[in-house]
Amino acid sequence: MKIFTAYRTGLISAAKSKKMATVIYAITFLLALLLAIPFRGTLSKIAGNSMDINSMIKGFDITTYADFLRTAGHAISPFVSAAFWFGVLYLVFTVFFAGGVLKILSVENQKFSARLFFENCAIFFFRFLKLAFYLLILQLIFALIVFFPLAEIVAMVSSTVQNEAVLFNIVLIGIIVYIFFFILLLIIGDYAKIILFNNDSRKSLKSIWLSVKFVIRHLFSTYLLYLFILIAPIVFFLIYFYLDSAIGMVSGFNIFFMFLIQQTLIWVRTWTKIWFLGSEIFLYGLFPSVKMNKVKIENLPEATDEGLYENPLST
Amino acid sequence: MMSSKTKISAYLFFISIIFSGLSISFAQQSIFQKPLSDRIANYDMNVKLNLEKKLVTGEETLYWKNSSGDKISELEFHLYLNAFKNTNSTFIKESGGQLRGDQFNIKSNINWGWIDVLSMKVKDGEDLTDKIKFIHPDDNNADDQTVISVPLSKPLLPGKEITLNIKFESKLPKVFARSGFSDNFFMVGQWFPKIGVYEHAGERYAVKGRWNCHQYHANSEFYADFGVYNVHITVPKNYVVGAVGVLQNEVKNSDGTKTLFYHAEDVIDFSWTASPLFKVVNATWRHVKIKVLLQPQHLPQANRHINSVEDALEYFDKYVGKYPYPNLTIVDPPFRAFGAAGMEYPTLFTAGCLWGMPDGIKFTENVVIHEFGHNYFMGILATNEFEEAWMDEGFNTYYETRIMDHYYGKKKSFFDIGGFHFGDFEQQRESYVGMRDPKISPDFQNSWDFKHNDYGSITYSKTATWMMTLQGLVGRKVMDEIMQTYFERWKFKHPCGKDFIAIVNEVVKKDPENKLGGNMGWFFNGVLYGTDICDYRLASISVSGVPKSMGAYDSAGVKHFYKVKRSKKDEGLYRSKVIVERLGGVVMPEEVLVHFNSGKEILEHWDGKERAHDYIYDNTDKVVWAKIDPYNKIPMDVNLINNSYTLAPKKTSINKYAAKFIFWIENTMQNFGMLF
């Protein structure tokens, strides 16, 4: 029941935070445009007066695609490597936004205020940056913990097994194990953010440790809540793929329509992240508190039957 | 009343009838009423498989005919398995110990392979054993032992036959390059002492009679004469066997083994396979009995093998010629023996299959169709795979792409999942035009002369691409006639490149719609013998007003100046200029489609020889766009993007991919953002 209450409460908070989602989405879109505009220009220049590029309108055509890449791959490849660096930059932006998002979510009926949002983004930025660094190290360590033994097992088994289905299943199990831990670490990261924010602390490692304890103690609730919320964006993506294959981008109108659908999906992804945090804040508040040395909570509402935030310090 | 003598005679007579009947039933049944080939090299073999030592020991009786006009004083044999004897063999040196991505495992001594001729004697004649010597006709590698020469004290006269009794022992290598063992799976190919081909003067490129018996190279395959094979194979009784030819009988032995007798006629090779794990699935297509030997986990994919081979049988029957043999065996090697996958023998081939292969990835069908096709190109049209690999691999790949695209769809015959798709011919073309350097090698060269992994792209893909180009130039009907003529005229013989080219010239010349001339040498000079590429470009289109006539003229020694006024007829006239260019060295006749703003179109024919050519139109109509090779007849063109030009480029496609790019960037960024 707690999971469903947290799920619902998070959904309600996210619903009230559409403006915040839109601001973050807008920044995402502008960042993407920084790369997309020169990309379009390059593509246009390379295509020149050739008509062959239009054979890709109805769908993917490998002959055109491969000939095109051969002619112009050197001009396109910088955009692909730039995409990686934009990803890294966006990660930093996400770290920056975290403080503002938590502030807006943590206060009941808090209307979105750009000033409040960005103020708290700035306040918590360096703390969250440090936290992000430790969490990334943790992700890397876990990847190695899963990857190396898996590779050893696969190498050992592949020299003896006759049926490749066995090998496939071993790799599949390895991937499932990895995904399980990957999601677990994301959850730990979210609660570490909440703990660090709630306690107004600068101790990133301690926040992570407390988060680990909290998540392990309430593994079923935290993990299941995360998976339930994850269903929504997955469903949206499936709808998008269906629309893409049913409608296609074969005319100017279709392209514009699908562009709107694509941007809606990006907005939904942003909004879902707010939903995650909103639900997790609520779930965190439902359980006995995790104390740190210095605790400072402001403006947290009293618990009510409507499942609003419970003061985590009250026992 | 019968006397005792009469009674005994009668008994003896009846007994002889019974035994002759028995001997008839034990003897093989002829497959063909008349020989299809000249049956030069015929083998009787009796062999046994030793599981533990991975050995095949046995005896072979070779009946070899001197079909030339020469007295032959030496015989040459292939001992292919010696390629895997040590790291000094030509094969291992050239391949670096890997083939098609498979690495030779040298960690254990049991993994090496070899073949030893224990004895060789002329029947009722001399013992040749001590006269055997290794020769190295290709590279003088003294350590390579894949070819032997055996001198005869008494030369074999023209038209005469020699019978040799040979005892041998073949140690199978760990599967790496087509042949060998992997756990309890055995693919026994190129495993017996195989006599080379003696080419008489005038045959292929032989100016005088000569042995054509090359060493086993990393890139080479094989070459042998047609003959009859009678092979008795003894294996443990729980092993399932597949082999070239037709199974005559199976006898269970008292020592826990069984002996299978196979008989094959008019084939150039004999191979076999054995494994206790095979699951057998049978099917029939017209006169052909199909047997599929599958790994247990691949049983759900039996129909993929059967359906694709039936498609291939049907297609070849319709467009090339009849499949003459009454049977076909498809072998599915285990994944740890994938080095044995994708290999062809007459009436038997190995496919390649993986558990869980989705239907949208037609890898299994592709291999089945390709390897089946080798029954025609290599098996029946027995070209020399050492010297002219393009004639089997390239021709076969051409047909593989035709069949795949015909039955599974041109743009998705190889891969079709989630909106991403490509066809088999597209893939083959890309394999050629996408080479780092498509000019690196000519198609026409010895297989071992290909370097730097270009063998596959050139012999398979480039050949298939120019065959498709030839089809584009002469038309599908004429192309089919060329191939049917080639098949009918050269089946069960050893054709070479010039034989094929002669048929192309013959058939093209008699085509009433022929615009290519009577000699297609220019085509083969470009695509087969040369290394240059084909690339044409629609360089530009310009439209302007028709220029006025003006200037100076002389009259009675005086200069006058004139300017002709535009007549009403000239008003509204435009001069459109379309420039086409040849960027590559290969010349192809091209069609150029020119489209005017009124909707009118003109199809120009250009011989493609000049480096640049102009088309000028003075018309009320303006040219809007033009396209070289509008009907995609010349897939050899390495860049199709520059084949068209429009004065009004549409931005729809650009906008589509720009939108997709924005979406992709945003998702990438959010995926990174997910980490916190």
mmCIF file of N, CA and C in Angstrom, chain A residues 28-29 32 35-36 39-40 44 48-54 56-57 60-64 66-67 70 83-84 87 90-91 94 128 132 158-165 167-168 186 193 237 240 249 255 262-263 265-266 269-270 273, chain B residues 183-184 277 297-298 335-336 353-355 411 419-422 426 429-430 433-434 625 638-641 644-646 649-667 669-676:
data_model
loop_
_atom_site.group_PDB
_atom_site.id
_atom_site.type_symbol
_atom_site.label_atom_id
_atom_site.label_comp_id
_atom_site.label_asym_id
_atom_site.label_seq_id
_atom_site.Cartn_x
_atom_site.Cartn_y
_atom_site.Cartn_z
ATOM 1 N N THR A 28 16.899 21.488 -22.332
ATOM 2 C CA THR A 28 17.329 20.287 -23.071
ATOM 3 C C THR A 28 17.211 20.523 -24.572
ATOM 4 N N PHE A 29 16.091 21.077 -24.959
ATOM 5 C CA PHE A 29 15.829 21.319 -26.384
ATOM 6 C C PHE A 29 16.830 22.316 -26.958
ATOM 7 N N ALA A 32 20.136 20.724 -27.499
ATOM 8 C CA ALA A 32 20.110 19.846 -28.683
ATOM 9 C C ALA A 32 20.165 20.675 -29.965
ATOM 10 N N LEU A 35 23.480 21.709 -31.474
ATOM 11 C CA LEU A 35 24.167 20.733 -32.334
ATOM 12 C C LEU A 35 23.362 20.468 -33.607
ATOM 13 N N ALA A 36 22.045 20.504 -33.476
ATOM 14 C CA ALA A 36 21.189 20.102 -34.598
ATOM 15 C C ALA A 36 21.212 21.120 -35.744
ATOM 16 N N PHE A 39 24.200 20.649 -37.762
ATOM 17 C CA PHE A 39 24.072 19.328 -38.395
ATOM 18 C C PHE A 39 23.200 19.414 -39.643
ATOM 19 N N ARG A 40 22.072 20.112 -39.483
ATOM 20 C CA ARG A 40 21.170 20.265 -40.621
ATOM 21 C C ARG A 40 21.859 21.006 -41.761
ATOM 22 N N SER A 44 22.560 19.450 -45.416
ATOM 23 C CA SER A 44 22.032 20.142 -46.590
ATOM 24 C C SER A 44 23.129 20.398 -47.616
ATOM 25 N N GLY A 48 23.461 18.616 -51.221
ATOM 26 C CA GLY A 48 23.569 19.489 -52.386
ATOM 27 C C GLY A 48 22.352 19.404 -53.270
ATOM 28 N N ASN A 49 22.592 19.182 -54.545
ATOM 29 C CA ASN A 49 21.496 19.097 -55.520
ATOM 30 C C ASN A 49 21.143 17.654 -55.868
ATOM 31 N N SER A 50 21.661 16.714 -55.111
ATOM 32 C CA SER A 50 21.380 15.322 -55.415
ATOM 33 C C SER A 50 19.944 14.980 -55.050
ATOM 34 N N MET A 51 19.327 14.147 -55.840
ATOM 35 C CA MET A 51 17.945 13.721 -55.548
ATOM 36 C C MET A 51 17.940 12.433 -54.740
ATOM 37 N N ASP A 52 19.096 11.776 -54.677
ATOM 38 C CA ASP A 52 19.130 10.445 -54.063
ATOM 39 C C ASP A 52 18.793 10.458 -52.591
ATOM 40 N N ILE A 53 19.101 11.577 -51.961
ATOM 41 C CA ILE A 53 18.843 11.657 -50.520
ATOM 42 C C ILE A 53 17.343 11.498 -50.237
ATOM 43 N N ASN A 54 16.518 11.861 -51.230
ATOM 44 C CA ASN A 54 15.078 11.762 -51.021
ATOM 45 C C ASN A 54 14.572 10.326 -51.023
ATOM 46 N N MET A 56 15.501 8.321 -49.036
ATOM 47 C CA MET A 56 15.436 7.947 -47.614
ATOM 48 C C MET A 56 14.163 8.482 -46.958
ATOM 49 N N ILE A 57 13.336 9.168 -47.728
ATOM 50 C CA ILE A 57 12.135 9.764 -47.138
ATOM 51 C C ILE A 57 11.157 8.679 -46.707
ATOM 52 N N PHE A 60 14.334 3.756 -44.357
ATOM 53 C CA PHE A 60 15.766 3.554 -44.401
ATOM 54 C C PHE A 60 16.149 2.839 -45.694
ATOM 55 N N ASP A 61 17.214 3.324 -46.335
ATOM 56 C CA ASP A 61 17.723 2.687 -47.547
ATOM 57 C C ASP A 61 19.226 2.559 -47.375
ATOM 58 N N ILE A 62 19.677 1.343 -47.233
ATOM 59 C CA ILE A 62 21.088 1.171 -46.868
ATOM 60 C C ILE A 62 22.038 1.582 -47.981
ATOM 61 N N THR A 63 21.607 1.418 -49.227
ATOM 62 C CA THR A 63 22.503 1.788 -50.322
ATOM 63 C C THR A 63 22.755 3.287 -50.298
ATOM 64 N N THR A 64 21.660 4.053 -50.199
ATOM 65 C CA THR A 64 21.804 5.505 -50.142
ATOM 66 C C THR A 64 22.583 5.917 -48.896
ATOM 67 N N ALA A 66 24.721 4.199 -47.070
ATOM 68 C CA ALA A 66 26.139 3.828 -47.086
ATOM 69 C C ALA A 66 26.920 4.698 -48.074
ATOM 70 N N ASP A 67 26.336 4.948 -49.257
ATOM 71 C CA ASP A 67 27.022 5.813 -50.230
ATOM 72 C C ASP A 67 27.184 7.222 -49.672
ATOM 73 N N ARG A 70 29.857 7.307 -47.075
ATOM 74 C CA ARG A 70 31.172 7.182 -47.678
ATOM 75 C C ARG A 70 31.629 8.529 -48.229
ATOM 76 N N ALA A 83 28.139 14.506 -29.687
ATOM 77 C CA ALA A 83 26.972 14.040 -28.928
ATOM 78 C C ALA A 83 27.399 13.470 -27.587
ATOM 79 N N PHE A 84 28.524 12.778 -27.584
ATOM 80 C CA PHE A 84 29.032 12.225 -26.324
ATOM 81 C C PHE A 84 29.314 13.354 -25.333
ATOM 82 N N GLY A 87 26.363 14.855 -23.937
ATOM 83 C CA GLY A 87 25.820 13.983 -22.893
ATOM 84 C C GLY A 87 26.468 14.263 -21.550
ATOM 85 N N TYR A 90 25.240 17.517 -20.265
ATOM 86 C CA TYR A 90 23.863 17.408 -19.762
ATOM 87 C C TYR A 90 23.827 16.753 -18.395
ATOM 88 N N LEU A 91 24.744 15.846 -18.168
ATOM 89 C CA LEU A 91 24.846 15.217 -16.844
ATOM 90 C C LEU A 91 25.135 16.296 -15.799
ATOM 91 N N THR A 94 22.069 18.153 -15.189
ATOM 92 C CA THR A 94 21.142 17.373 -14.356
ATOM 93 C C THR A 94 21.523 17.513 -12.886
ATOM 94 N N PHE A 128 26.009 18.256 -4.856
ATOM 95 C CA PHE A 128 25.494 17.198 -5.709
ATOM 96 C C PHE A 128 26.530 16.764 -6.739
ATOM 97 N N ALA A 132 27.509 13.080 -7.266
ATOM 98 C CA ALA A 132 27.446 12.454 -8.591
ATOM 99 C C ALA A 132 28.749 11.738 -8.907
ATOM 100 N N SER A 158 32.141 -21.569 -22.776
ATOM 101 C CA SER A 158 32.114 -21.672 -24.235
ATOM 102 C C SER A 158 33.110 -22.691 -24.748
ATOM 103 N N SER A 159 34.126 -23.017 -23.935
ATOM 104 C CA SER A 159 35.089 -24.007 -24.408
ATOM 105 C C SER A 159 34.597 -25.425 -24.144
ATOM 106 N N THR A 160 33.494 -25.553 -23.432
ATOM 107 C CA THR A 160 33.011 -26.911 -23.130
ATOM 108 C C THR A 160 31.596 -27.162 -23.632
ATOM 109 N N VAL A 161 30.800 -26.141 -23.705
ATOM 110 C CA VAL A 161 29.382 -26.368 -24.008
ATOM 111 C C VAL A 161 29.169 -26.594 -25.502
ATOM 112 N N GLN A 162 28.248 -27.498 -25.815
ATOM 113 C CA GLN A 162 27.990 -27.818 -27.228
ATOM 114 C C GLN A 162 26.832 -26.999 -27.781
ATOM 115 N N ASN A 163 25.985 -26.568 -26.872
ATOM 116 C CA ASN A 163 24.746 -25.925 -27.292
ATOM 117 C C ASN A 163 24.852 -24.442 -26.988
ATOM 118 N N GLU A 164 24.810 -23.630 -28.015
ATOM 119 C CA GLU A 164 25.023 -22.188 -27.809
ATOM 120 C C GLU A 164 23.873 -21.545 -27.050
ATOM 121 N N ALA A 165 22.744 -22.254 -26.956
ATOM 122 C CA ALA A 165 21.631 -21.719 -26.165
ATOM 123 C C ALA A 165 22.056 -21.553 -24.709
ATOM 124 N N LEU A 167 25.038 -20.825 -23.643
ATOM 125 C CA LEU A 167 25.881 -19.627 -23.621
ATOM 126 C C LEU A 167 25.022 -18.367 -23.638
ATOM 127 N N PHE A 168 24.040 -18.392 -24.489
ATOM 128 C CA PHE A 168 23.136 -17.247 -24.618
ATOM 129 C C PHE A 168 22.451 -16.989 -23.286
ATOM 130 N N LEU A 186 20.915 3.423 -9.200
ATOM 131 C CA LEU A 186 20.170 4.654 -9.514
ATOM 132 C C LEU A 186 19.247 5.017 -8.345
ATOM 133 N N LYS A 193 20.479 11.709 -2.735
ATOM 134 C CA LYS A 193 20.167 13.123 -3.020
ATOM 135 C C LYS A 193 19.157 13.645 -1.993
ATOM 136 N N PHE A 237 7.223 5.195 -24.962
ATOM 137 C CA PHE A 237 8.144 4.907 -26.050
ATOM 138 C C PHE A 237 7.550 3.898 -27.024
ATOM 139 N N TYR A 240 5.236 5.614 -29.160
ATOM 140 C CA TYR A 240 5.974 6.402 -30.155
ATOM 141 C C TYR A 240 6.430 5.502 -31.315
ATOM 142 N N MET A 249 7.547 9.455 -41.418
ATOM 143 C CA MET A 249 7.896 10.867 -41.626
ATOM 144 C C MET A 249 8.140 11.043 -43.124
ATOM 145 N N ILE A 255 6.302 14.918 -40.871
ATOM 146 C CA ILE A 255 7.568 15.197 -40.182
ATOM 147 C C ILE A 255 7.316 16.123 -39.012
ATOM 148 N N GLN A 262 7.803 13.472 -30.818
ATOM 149 C CA GLN A 262 9.143 13.224 -30.262
ATOM 150 C C GLN A 262 9.437 14.176 -29.108
ATOM 151 N N GLN A 263 9.102 15.426 -29.295
ATOM 152 C CA GLN A 263 9.386 16.413 -28.239
ATOM 153 C C GLN A 263 8.486 16.170 -27.029
ATOM 154 N N LEU A 265 7.615 13.303 -26.055
ATOM 155 C CA LEU A 265 8.253 12.177 -25.373
ATOM 156 C C LEU A 265 9.435 12.643 -24.516
ATOM 157 N N ILE A 266 10.184 13.577 -25.043
ATOM 158 C CA ILE A 266 11.327 14.108 -24.289
ATOM 159 C C ILE A 266 10.800 14.840 -23.050
ATOM 160 N N ARG A 269 9.809 12.305 -20.495
ATOM 161 C CA ARG A 269 10.986 11.740 -19.802
ATOM 162 C C ARG A 269 11.443 12.675 -18.690
ATOM 163 N N THR A 270 11.468 13.955 -19.009
ATOM 164 C CA THR A 270 11.865 14.945 -17.986
ATOM 165 C C THR A 270 10.878 14.912 -16.828
ATOM 166 N N LYS A 273 11.113 11.964 -14.463
ATOM 167 C CA LYS A 273 12.210 12.078 -13.485
ATOM 168 C C LYS A 273 11.720 12.833 -12.239
ATOM 169 N N ASP B 183 34.856 -31.866 -30.482
ATOM 170 C CA ASP B 183 34.229 -32.826 -29.563
ATOM 171 C C ASP B 183 33.875 -34.083 -30.360
ATOM 172 N N ASN B 184 32.584 -34.421 -30.431
ATOM 173 C CA ASN B 184 32.204 -35.640 -31.138
ATOM 174 C C ASN B 184 31.618 -35.350 -32.517
ATOM 175 N N LEU B 277 25.004 -36.671 -32.359
ATOM 176 C CA LEU B 277 23.970 -35.729 -31.937
ATOM 177 C C LEU B 277 23.034 -35.297 -33.060
ATOM 178 N N GLN B 297 19.399 -28.479 -30.891
ATOM 179 C CA GLN B 297 18.803 -27.195 -30.514
ATOM 180 C C GLN B 297 18.366 -26.396 -31.749
ATOM 181 N N HIS B 298 18.735 -26.860 -32.945
ATOM 182 C CA HIS B 298 18.343 -26.148 -34.170
ATOM 183 C C HIS B 298 17.160 -26.819 -34.872
ATOM 184 N N PHE B 335 27.985 -25.026 -32.972
ATOM 185 C CA PHE B 335 28.542 -23.673 -33.024
ATOM 186 C C PHE B 335 30.033 -23.656 -32.685
ATOM 187 N N ARG B 336 30.495 -24.673 -31.945
ATOM 188 C CA ARG B 336 31.933 -24.701 -31.660
ATOM 189 C C ARG B 336 32.723 -25.233 -32.848
ATOM 190 N N CYS B 353 23.941 -22.125 -38.584
ATOM 191 C CA CYS B 353 22.696 -21.768 -37.926
ATOM 192 C C CYS B 353 22.997 -21.493 -36.464
ATOM 193 N N LEU B 354 22.294 -20.554 -35.871
ATOM 194 C CA LEU B 354 22.455 -20.299 -34.435
ATOM 195 C C LEU B 354 21.106 -20.404 -33.744
ATOM 196 N N TRP B 355 21.134 -20.897 -32.571
ATOM 197 C CA TRP B 355 19.908 -21.021 -31.780
ATOM 198 C C TRP B 355 19.252 -19.664 -31.623
ATOM 199 N N LYS B 411 14.780 -5.303 -50.814
ATOM 200 C CA LYS B 411 15.418 -4.380 -49.860
ATOM 201 C C LYS B 411 15.514 -4.969 -48.463
ATOM 202 N N GLY B 419 12.285 -2.002 -38.644
ATOM 203 C CA GLY B 419 12.400 -0.894 -39.585
ATOM 204 C C GLY B 419 13.768 -0.767 -40.216
ATOM 205 N N PHE B 420 14.746 -1.429 -39.675
ATOM 206 C CA PHE B 420 16.088 -1.420 -40.271
ATOM 207 C C PHE B 420 16.190 -2.649 -41.169
ATOM 208 N N HIS B 421 16.501 -2.432 -42.419
ATOM 209 C CA HIS B 421 16.500 -3.572 -43.335
ATOM 210 C C HIS B 421 17.526 -3.378 -44.441
ATOM 211 N N PHE B 422 17.994 -4.488 -44.968
ATOM 212 C CA PHE B 422 18.788 -4.420 -46.194
ATOM 213 C C PHE B 422 18.709 -5.749 -46.914
ATOM 214 N N GLU B 426 22.242 -5.679 -51.973
ATOM 215 C CA GLU B 426 22.715 -4.399 -51.421
ATOM 216 C C GLU B 426 23.947 -4.625 -50.563
ATOM 217 N N ARG B 429 26.986 -5.525 -52.784
ATOM 218 C CA ARG B 429 27.523 -4.344 -53.460
ATOM 219 C C ARG B 429 28.323 -3.494 -52.474
ATOM 220 N N GLU B 430 27.729 -3.324 -51.305
ATOM 221 C CA GLU B 430 28.388 -2.522 -50.284
ATOM 222 C C GLU B 430 29.719 -3.144 -49.876
ATOM 223 N N VAL B 433 31.939 -1.905 -52.914
ATOM 224 C CA VAL B 433 32.195 -0.465 -53.062
ATOM 225 C C VAL B 433 32.662 0.148 -51.744
ATOM 226 N N GLY B 434 32.351 -0.528 -50.636
ATOM 227 C CA GLY B 434 32.751 -0.005 -49.335
ATOM 228 C C GLY B 434 34.145 -0.415 -48.899
ATOM 229 N N TRP B 625 15.492 18.463 -63.652
ATOM 230 C CA TRP B 625 16.445 17.516 -63.060
ATOM 231 C C TRP B 625 16.895 16.510 -64.091
ATOM 232 N N VAL B 638 30.411 3.268 -57.980
ATOM 233 C CA VAL B 638 30.718 3.237 -56.541
ATOM 234 C C VAL B 638 30.022 4.352 -55.764
ATOM 235 N N ASN B 639 29.479 5.338 -56.458
ATOM 236 C CA ASN B 639 28.812 6.417 -55.756
ATOM 237 C C ASN B 639 27.539 6.767 -56.501
ATOM 238 N N LEU B 640 26.410 6.373 -55.902
ATOM 239 C CA LEU B 640 25.138 6.632 -56.567
ATOM 240 C C LEU B 640 24.572 8.000 -56.163
ATOM 241 N N ILE B 641 25.136 8.594 -55.139
ATOM 242 C CA ILE B 641 24.633 9.877 -54.654
ATOM 243 C C ILE B 641 24.843 10.968 -55.688
ATOM 244 N N SER B 644 22.612 12.095 -59.685
ATOM 245 C CA SER B 644 21.450 12.913 -60.013
ATOM 246 C C SER B 644 21.709 14.369 -59.648
ATOM 247 N N TYR B 645 20.938 15.208 -60.284
ATOM 248 C CA TYR B 645 21.071 16.641 -60.021
ATOM 249 C C TYR B 645 19.713 17.271 -60.240
ATOM 250 N N THR B 646 19.299 18.153 -59.317
ATOM 251 C CA THR B 646 18.036 18.859 -59.480
ATOM 252 C C THR B 646 18.243 20.338 -59.195
ATOM 253 N N PRO B 649 16.167 21.322 -55.231
ATOM 254 C CA PRO B 649 16.304 20.245 -54.239
ATOM 255 C C PRO B 649 15.252 20.365 -53.141
ATOM 256 N N LYS B 650 14.662 19.231 -52.813
ATOM 257 C CA LYS B 650 13.656 19.236 -51.739
ATOM 258 C C LYS B 650 14.379 19.068 -50.419
ATOM 259 N N LYS B 651 13.875 19.738 -49.439
ATOM 260 C CA LYS B 651 14.508 19.663 -48.117
ATOM 261 C C LYS B 651 13.780 18.692 -47.191
ATOM 262 N N THR B 652 12.791 17.994 -47.730
ATOM 263 C CA THR B 652 11.973 17.127 -46.862
ATOM 264 C C THR B 652 12.829 16.114 -46.126
ATOM 265 N N SER B 653 13.680 15.442 -46.891
ATOM 266 C CA SER B 653 14.510 14.405 -46.282
ATOM 267 C C SER B 653 15.483 15.003 -45.274
ATOM 268 N N ILE B 654 16.042 16.154 -45.605
ATOM 269 C CA ILE B 654 16.967 16.836 -44.692
ATOM 270 C C ILE B 654 16.240 17.148 -43.386
ATOM 271 N N ASN B 655 15.030 17.678 -43.518
ATOM 272 C CA ASN B 655 14.265 18.041 -42.314
ATOM 273 C C ASN B 655 13.929 16.810 -41.483
ATOM 274 N N LYS B 656 13.614 15.727 -42.173
ATOM 275 C CA LYS B 656 13.290 14.486 -41.454
ATOM 276 C C LYS B 656 14.473 14.057 -40.594
ATOM 277 N N TYR B 657 15.648 14.029 -41.184
ATOM 278 C CA TYR B 657 16.804 13.523 -40.448
ATOM 279 C C TYR B 657 17.341 14.538 -39.445
ATOM 280 N N ALA B 658 17.083 15.816 -39.712
ATOM 281 C CA ALA B 658 17.427 16.816 -38.699
ATOM 282 C C ALA B 658 16.541 16.631 -37.466
ATOM 283 N N ALA B 659 15.253 16.376 -37.705
ATOM 284 C CA ALA B 659 14.328 16.148 -36.575
ATOM 285 C C ALA B 659 14.731 14.902 -35.802
ATOM 286 N N LYS B 660 15.086 13.861 -36.543
ATOM 287 C CA LYS B 660 15.506 12.616 -35.880
ATOM 288 C C LYS B 660 16.797 12.850 -35.093
ATOM 289 N N PHE B 661 17.644 13.690 -35.636
ATOM 290 C CA PHE B 661 18.907 13.967 -34.956
ATOM 291 C C PHE B 661 18.664 14.689 -33.639
ATOM 292 N N ILE B 662 17.765 15.677 -33.662
ATOM 293 C CA ILE B 662 17.432 16.390 -32.417
ATOM 294 C C ILE B 662 16.937 15.402 -31.388
ATOM 295 N N PHE B 663 16.038 14.525 -31.800
ATOM 296 C CA PHE B 663 15.462 13.519 -30.903
ATOM 297 C C PHE B 663 16.554 12.612 -30.347
ATOM 298 N N TRP B 664 17.451 12.224 -31.221
ATOM 299 C CA TRP B 664 18.517 11.323 -30.798
ATOM 300 C C TRP B 664 19.472 11.995 -29.806
ATOM 301 N N ILE B 665 19.805 13.240 -30.081
ATOM 302 C CA ILE B 665 20.682 13.989 -29.167
ATOM 303 C C ILE B 665 20.008 14.155 -27.805
ATOM 304 N N GLU B 666 18.735 14.510 -27.835
ATOM 305 C CA GLU B 666 18.016 14.714 -26.568
ATOM 306 C C GLU B 666 17.982 13.412 -25.756
ATOM 307 N N ASN B 667 17.704 12.313 -26.448
ATOM 308 C CA ASN B 667 17.690 11.035 -25.735
ATOM 309 C C ASN B 667 19.068 10.676 -25.182
ATOM 310 N N MET B 669 21.416 12.735 -24.312
ATOM 311 C CA MET B 669 21.679 13.590 -23.140
ATOM 312 C C MET B 669 20.892 13.087 -21.933
ATOM 313 N N GLN B 670 19.645 12.737 -22.152
ATOM 314 C CA GLN B 670 18.828 12.282 -21.015
ATOM 315 C C GLN B 670 19.323 10.941 -20.497
ATOM 316 N N ASN B 671 19.880 10.108 -21.380
ATOM 317 C CA ASN B 671 20.457 8.847 -20.910
ATOM 318 C C ASN B 671 21.645 9.103 -19.998
ATOM 319 N N PHE B 672 22.464 10.089 -20.358
ATOM 320 C CA PHE B 672 23.560 10.463 -19.475
ATOM 321 C C PHE B 672 22.987 11.023 -18.172
ATOM 322 N N GLY B 673 21.940 11.854 -18.292
ATOM 323 C CA GLY B 673 21.331 12.473 -17.117
ATOM 324 C C GLY B 673 20.722 11.467 -16.166
ATOM 325 N N MET B 674 20.364 10.296 -16.732
ATOM 326 C CA MET B 674 19.775 9.226 -15.924
ATOM 327 C C MET B 674 20.722 8.745 -14.838
ATOM 328 N N LEU B 675 22.015 8.966 -15.065
ATOM 329 C CA LEU B 675 23.004 8.444 -14.125
ATOM 330 C C LEU B 675 22.980 9.203 -12.793
ATOM 331 N N PHE B 676 22.284 10.341 -12.738
ATOM 332 C CA PHE B 676 22.185 11.057 -11.475
ATOM 333 C C PHE B 676 20.740 11.453 -11.245
#
